Short mmCIF file of C-alpha atoms in Angstrom, two decimals:
data_model
loop_
_atom_site.label_atom_id
_atom_site.label_comp_id
_atom_site.label_asym_id
_atom_site.label_seq_id
_atom_site.Cartn_x
_atom_site.Cartn_y
_atom_site.Cartn_z
CA THR A 1 11.72 10.65 14.72
CA ASP A 2 14.93 10.25 12.70
CA SER A 3 15.12 9.36 9.02
CA LYS A 4 15.52 5.61 9.57
CA ASN A 5 12.61 3.37 8.68
CA MET A 6 10.73 2.00 11.68
CA ARG A 7 8.93 -1.31 11.44
CA LEU A 8 5.29 -1.19 12.48
CA SER A 9 5.98 -3.57 15.34
CA ALA A 10 3.97 -4.30 18.46
CA THR A 11 6.66 -2.43 20.41
CA LEU A 12 6.36 0.65 18.18
CA ILE A 13 2.58 0.63 18.56
CA ALA A 14 2.88 0.29 22.34
CA THR A 15 5.46 3.06 22.73
CA GLN A 16 4.73 5.57 19.92
CA ALA A 17 1.00 5.38 19.16
CA GLU A 18 -1.40 7.94 20.54
CA GLU A 19 -5.10 7.38 21.16
CA LEU A 20 -7.73 10.10 20.85
CA THR A 21 -11.26 10.88 19.79
CA ASN A 22 -11.00 12.82 16.55
CA THR A 23 -13.13 15.74 15.34
CA VAL A 24 -15.80 13.46 13.86
CA GLY A 25 -16.10 11.44 17.06
CA GLU A 26 -14.08 8.41 15.98
CA ARG A 27 -11.90 6.52 18.42
CA CYS A 28 -8.61 6.86 16.58
CA ILE A 29 -5.05 5.61 16.95
CA LEU A 30 -2.33 7.90 15.61
CA LEU A 31 0.79 6.45 13.98
CA ARG A 32 1.82 9.55 12.04
CA GLN A 33 5.27 10.41 10.67
CA LEU A 34 7.09 7.43 12.13
CA ASN A 35 8.93 6.46 8.90
CA ILE A 36 6.93 3.20 8.66
CA PRO A 37 7.74 1.47 5.32
CA TYR A 38 4.89 -1.06 5.17
CA ILE A 39 1.75 -2.20 6.95
CA GLU A 40 2.14 -5.10 9.39
CA ASN A 41 1.19 -6.26 12.88
CA LEU A 42 -2.06 -4.26 13.07
CA ALA A 43 -3.80 -7.27 14.60
CA VAL A 44 -2.30 -6.18 17.94
CA LEU A 45 -4.69 -3.22 17.92
CA GLY A 46 -7.62 -5.59 18.30
CA ASN A 47 -11.06 -4.54 17.18
CA LYS A 48 -11.03 -1.38 19.31
CA TYR A 49 -10.74 1.53 16.88
CA ASP A 50 -12.99 3.33 14.42
CA ALA A 51 -10.00 4.95 12.70
CA VAL A 52 -6.27 4.39 12.11
CA ASP A 53 -4.12 7.35 11.11
CA LEU A 54 -0.88 6.46 9.29
CA THR A 55 -0.39 9.84 7.63
CA GLY A 56 3.12 10.89 6.58
CA ASN A 57 4.95 7.56 6.59
CA HIS A 58 6.83 5.72 3.79
CA ILE A 59 4.20 3.07 3.00
CA THR A 60 4.27 1.97 -0.67
CA LYS A 61 1.43 -0.58 -0.85
CA LEU A 62 -2.10 -0.71 0.53
CA ALA A 63 -1.96 -4.30 1.74
CA ASN A 64 -1.37 -6.73 4.60
CA PHE A 65 -4.28 -5.79 6.86
CA PRO A 66 -5.19 -8.57 9.31
CA ARG A 67 -8.37 -10.58 8.74
CA ASN A 68 -11.02 -10.89 11.47
CA SER A 69 -9.37 -8.12 13.52
CA MET A 70 -10.57 -4.79 12.13
CA GLU A 71 -14.32 -5.14 11.62
CA ARG A 72 -14.91 -1.96 13.61
CA LEU A 73 -12.59 0.13 11.42
CA GLN A 74 -14.46 2.74 9.37
CA SER A 75 -11.74 5.28 8.51
CA LEU A 76 -8.18 4.92 7.31
CA TYR A 77 -5.95 7.98 6.92
CA LEU A 78 -2.91 7.37 4.70
CA ALA A 79 -2.21 10.77 3.16
CA ASP A 80 1.37 11.70 2.26
CA ASN A 81 2.84 8.23 2.01
CA ALA A 82 4.32 6.69 -1.17
CA ILE A 83 1.49 4.27 -1.99
CA GLU A 84 1.37 3.18 -5.63
CA ALA A 85 -0.15 -0.32 -5.42
CA VAL A 86 -3.30 -1.84 -3.92
CA ASP A 87 -4.07 -5.41 -2.82
CA GLY A 88 -7.80 -5.63 -3.49
CA LYS A 89 -8.15 -9.21 -2.23
CA ASN A 90 -6.67 -8.30 1.13
CA LEU A 91 -8.88 -5.23 1.47
CA SER A 92 -12.05 -7.17 0.64
CA LYS A 93 -11.37 -9.67 3.43
CA ALA A 94 -9.85 -7.43 6.09
CA LEU A 95 -11.56 -4.02 5.89
CA ILE A 96 -15.15 -5.12 5.46
CA ASN A 97 -16.73 -2.00 7.02
CA LEU A 98 -14.36 0.73 5.81
CA LYS A 99 -16.25 3.86 4.71
CA ASN A 100 -13.60 6.58 4.57
CA LEU A 101 -10.18 6.31 2.89
CA ASP A 102 -7.74 9.21 2.55
CA LEU A 103 -4.97 8.49 0.03
CA SER A 104 -4.17 12.14 -0.76
CA GLY A 105 -0.59 12.90 -1.75
CA ASN A 106 0.43 9.36 -2.66
CA LYS A 107 1.92 7.94 -5.88
CA ILE A 108 -0.91 5.96 -7.46
CA GLY A 109 -0.42 6.47 -11.19
CA ILE A 110 -2.73 4.06 -12.99
CA LEU A 111 -6.49 3.56 -12.96
CA SER A 112 -6.28 -0.22 -12.60
CA GLU A 113 -4.90 0.21 -9.07
CA VAL A 114 -7.74 2.61 -8.22
CA SER A 115 -10.31 0.13 -9.55
CA LYS A 116 -9.10 -2.40 -6.95
CA LEU A 117 -10.59 -0.14 -4.28
CA ASN A 118 -14.04 -1.41 -5.34
CA ALA A 119 -13.17 -4.37 -3.10
CA LEU A 120 -14.17 -2.01 -0.27
CA ARG A 121 -17.90 -2.61 -0.62
CA LYS A 122 -18.95 0.07 1.89
CA LEU A 123 -16.52 2.81 0.79
CA GLU A 124 -18.31 6.17 0.73
CA VAL A 125 -15.57 8.80 1.01
CA LEU A 126 -12.32 8.63 -0.98
CA SER A 127 -9.57 11.15 -1.62
CA LEU A 128 -6.89 10.65 -4.26
CA LEU A 129 -5.94 14.32 -4.55
CA GLY A 130 -2.27 14.78 -5.37
CA ASN A 131 -1.85 11.32 -6.92
CA PRO A 132 -0.64 11.26 -10.54
CA VAL A 133 -3.74 9.26 -11.50
CA SER A 134 -6.02 12.18 -10.62
CA ARG A 135 -4.68 14.06 -13.66
CA ARG A 136 -5.79 11.34 -16.08
CA GLN A 137 -8.51 12.14 -18.62
CA HIS A 138 -11.93 10.85 -17.43
CA TYR A 139 -10.40 10.05 -14.01
CA ARG A 140 -13.34 11.22 -11.93
CA LEU A 141 -16.04 9.55 -14.03
CA TYR A 142 -14.03 6.31 -14.23
CA VAL A 143 -13.62 6.12 -10.44
CA ILE A 144 -17.30 6.92 -9.85
CA ASN A 145 -18.32 4.11 -12.20
CA GLN A 146 -15.91 1.64 -10.61
CA ILE A 147 -16.97 2.28 -7.00
CA ASP A 148 -20.78 2.15 -6.76
CA SER A 149 -20.91 3.00 -3.05
CA LEU A 150 -18.94 6.26 -3.39
CA LYS A 151 -20.66 9.44 -2.13
CA ILE A 152 -17.73 11.87 -1.94
CA LEU A 153 -14.64 11.82 -4.17
CA ASP A 154 -11.78 14.28 -3.60
CA TYR A 155 -13.92 16.32 -1.19
CA GLN A 156 -16.67 16.82 -3.79
CA LYS A 157 -20.06 15.16 -3.57
CA VAL A 158 -20.80 12.58 -6.27
CA THR A 159 -23.97 13.75 -7.99
CA GLN A 160 -26.65 11.73 -9.76
CA LYS A 161 -25.73 13.61 -12.94
CA GLU A 162 -22.12 12.41 -12.61
CA ARG A 163 -23.29 8.83 -12.03
CA ALA A 164 -25.29 8.98 -15.26
CA GLN A 165 -22.32 10.52 -17.11
CA ALA A 166 -20.04 7.82 -15.74
CA LYS A 167 -22.35 5.06 -16.96
CA ARG A 168 -22.62 6.67 -20.40
CA LEU A 169 -18.84 6.95 -20.61
CA ALA A 170 -18.41 3.28 -19.72
CA LEU A 171 -20.78 2.28 -22.53
CA SER A 172 -19.25 4.60 -25.13
CA SER A 173 -16.40 3.97 -27.57
CA ALA A 174 -14.27 6.40 -25.53
CA GLY A 175 -15.01 4.31 -22.43
CA ALA A 176 -14.10 1.10 -24.24
CA ALA A 177 -10.80 2.62 -25.36
CA LEU A 178 -10.12 3.82 -21.81
CA GLU A 179 -10.82 0.36 -20.37
CA GLU A 180 -8.47 -1.16 -22.94
CA ASP A 181 -5.75 1.27 -21.83
CA VAL A 182 -6.43 0.44 -18.20
CA GLN A 183 -6.11 -3.31 -18.81
CA GLU A 184 -2.90 -2.82 -20.79
CA GLU A 185 -1.40 -0.69 -18.01
CA ALA A 186 -2.31 -3.33 -15.46
CA LYS A 187 -0.36 -5.98 -17.41
CA THR A 188 2.82 -3.90 -17.56
CA PHE A 189 2.66 -2.16 -14.16
CA VAL A 190 5.64 -2.92 -11.92
CA PRO A 191 5.47 -1.29 -8.46
CA GLY A 192 8.55 0.79 -7.78
CA ALA A 193 9.63 0.88 -11.42
CA GLY A 194 9.88 4.67 -11.37
CA ARG A 195 12.29 4.71 -8.46
CA THR A 196 16.00 4.10 -8.47
CA ALA A 197 17.34 1.24 -6.35
CA GLU A 198 18.92 3.86 -4.07
CA GLU A 199 15.55 5.58 -3.45
CA ALA A 200 13.78 2.30 -2.81
CA PHE A 201 16.61 1.13 -0.53
CA SER A 202 16.31 4.33 1.49
CA HIS A 203 12.53 4.27 1.93
CA SER A 204 11.32 0.68 1.71
CA PHE A 205 13.43 -1.29 4.17
CA THR A 206 14.17 -1.44 7.87
CA PRO A 207 17.76 -1.05 9.15
CA GLU A 208 17.97 -4.83 9.71
CA GLN A 209 16.81 -5.53 6.15
CA LYS A 210 19.27 -2.98 4.74
CA GLN A 211 22.13 -4.74 6.50
CA GLN A 212 20.98 -8.12 5.16
CA ILE A 213 20.78 -6.70 1.62
CA ARG A 214 24.32 -5.29 1.92
CA GLU A 215 25.53 -8.74 3.04
CA MET A 216 23.71 -10.42 0.13
CA ILE A 217 25.47 -8.15 -2.35
CA GLU A 218 28.85 -8.78 -0.71
CA GLN A 219 28.28 -12.55 -0.77
CA ALA A 220 26.80 -12.74 -4.29
CA ASP A 221 28.39 -15.42 -6.46
CA ASN A 222 28.20 -13.50 -9.75
CA PRO A 223 27.08 -10.18 -11.33
CA GLU A 224 23.70 -11.69 -12.31
CA GLU A 225 22.89 -12.28 -8.64
CA ILE A 226 23.76 -8.66 -7.85
CA ASP A 227 21.49 -7.47 -10.70
CA ALA A 228 18.64 -9.62 -9.37
CA ILE A 229 19.08 -8.23 -5.86
CA GLU A 230 19.10 -4.65 -7.12
CA ALA A 231 16.01 -5.27 -9.27
CA SER A 232 14.10 -6.56 -6.23
CA VAL A 233 15.23 -3.60 -4.17
CA ALA A 234 14.12 -1.14 -6.86
CA ARG A 235 10.63 -2.68 -6.70
CA GLY A 236 10.62 -2.25 -2.93
CA GLU A 237 10.71 -6.01 -2.42
CA PHE A 238 13.08 -7.86 -0.10
CA PRO A 239 15.06 -10.24 -2.36
CA ALA A 240 13.11 -13.50 -2.25
CA PHE A 241 15.95 -15.82 -3.18
CA ALA A 242 17.93 -14.62 -0.15
CA SER A 243 15.96 -16.87 2.19
CA ARG A 244 16.40 -19.79 -0.19
CA LYS A 245 20.15 -19.12 -0.33
CA ARG A 246 20.35 -18.97 3.49
CA LYS A 247 18.40 -22.25 3.71
CA SER A 248 20.69 -23.83 1.13
CA ASP A 249 23.75 -22.63 3.05
CA GLY A 250 22.21 -24.06 6.21
CA ASP A 251 21.57 -27.40 4.49
CA ASP A 252 25.19 -27.43 3.28
CA ASP A 253 26.39 -26.76 6.83
CA ALA A 254 24.17 -29.55 8.15
CA GLY A 255 25.49 -31.89 5.48
CA LYS A 256 29.06 -31.05 6.40
CA LYS A 257 28.33 -31.75 10.08
CA ALA A 258 26.65 -35.04 9.20
CA ARG A 259 29.72 -36.08 7.22
CA THR A 260 32.17 -35.25 10.01
#
């Protein structure tokens, strides 16, 4: 595929996805290296797959999985994306039977985002290798304590000894200080803050969205609006006030027609 972002549309799934039985016997759908910027439209898969492989895309947030559509799903492969944020509430309601999650080579940098993975009540196998968070002091013991169901972390079995160490850490003064740091990080964490607007623009939006953003900037009424647009883009978020502005413009047009 080319370097343009490709929305994870029903058409893309129908034309680009491959189905196979993987090496561990899972019925798997492959959506690898398609420059997908975010998760959407997976309900069209139905409840037919044990595994979804989205390795090597541009996804920045673990979120937006459909409810009541993926009960069969047990494995999710998301290595080598740009994931830095997790929507725990969505995961808890949508991926109720997920056991295996590969997030190797992503951009998760703080422990509070990892702790949201405890929403996956049946999670047994997790890889965060290559994420900045895996270099944090006490990382392994913290994750083991946060996710009770975990059996294998970063391709290493979780031992009973580690479980005991993790519990002791959580109850210690060092554990209390760590938890305080984690909570403080959670308050100040802004997804996409480490990226420039140019990087986020390149990786987080579809061609249609990019064109709309360019038009917003051209039509901005003042420098403050431009700053607000660029701040949203840097976070990887489509500028929210754009839809309100379009609606307002539409209302103005309707008012003009009513007056004529």
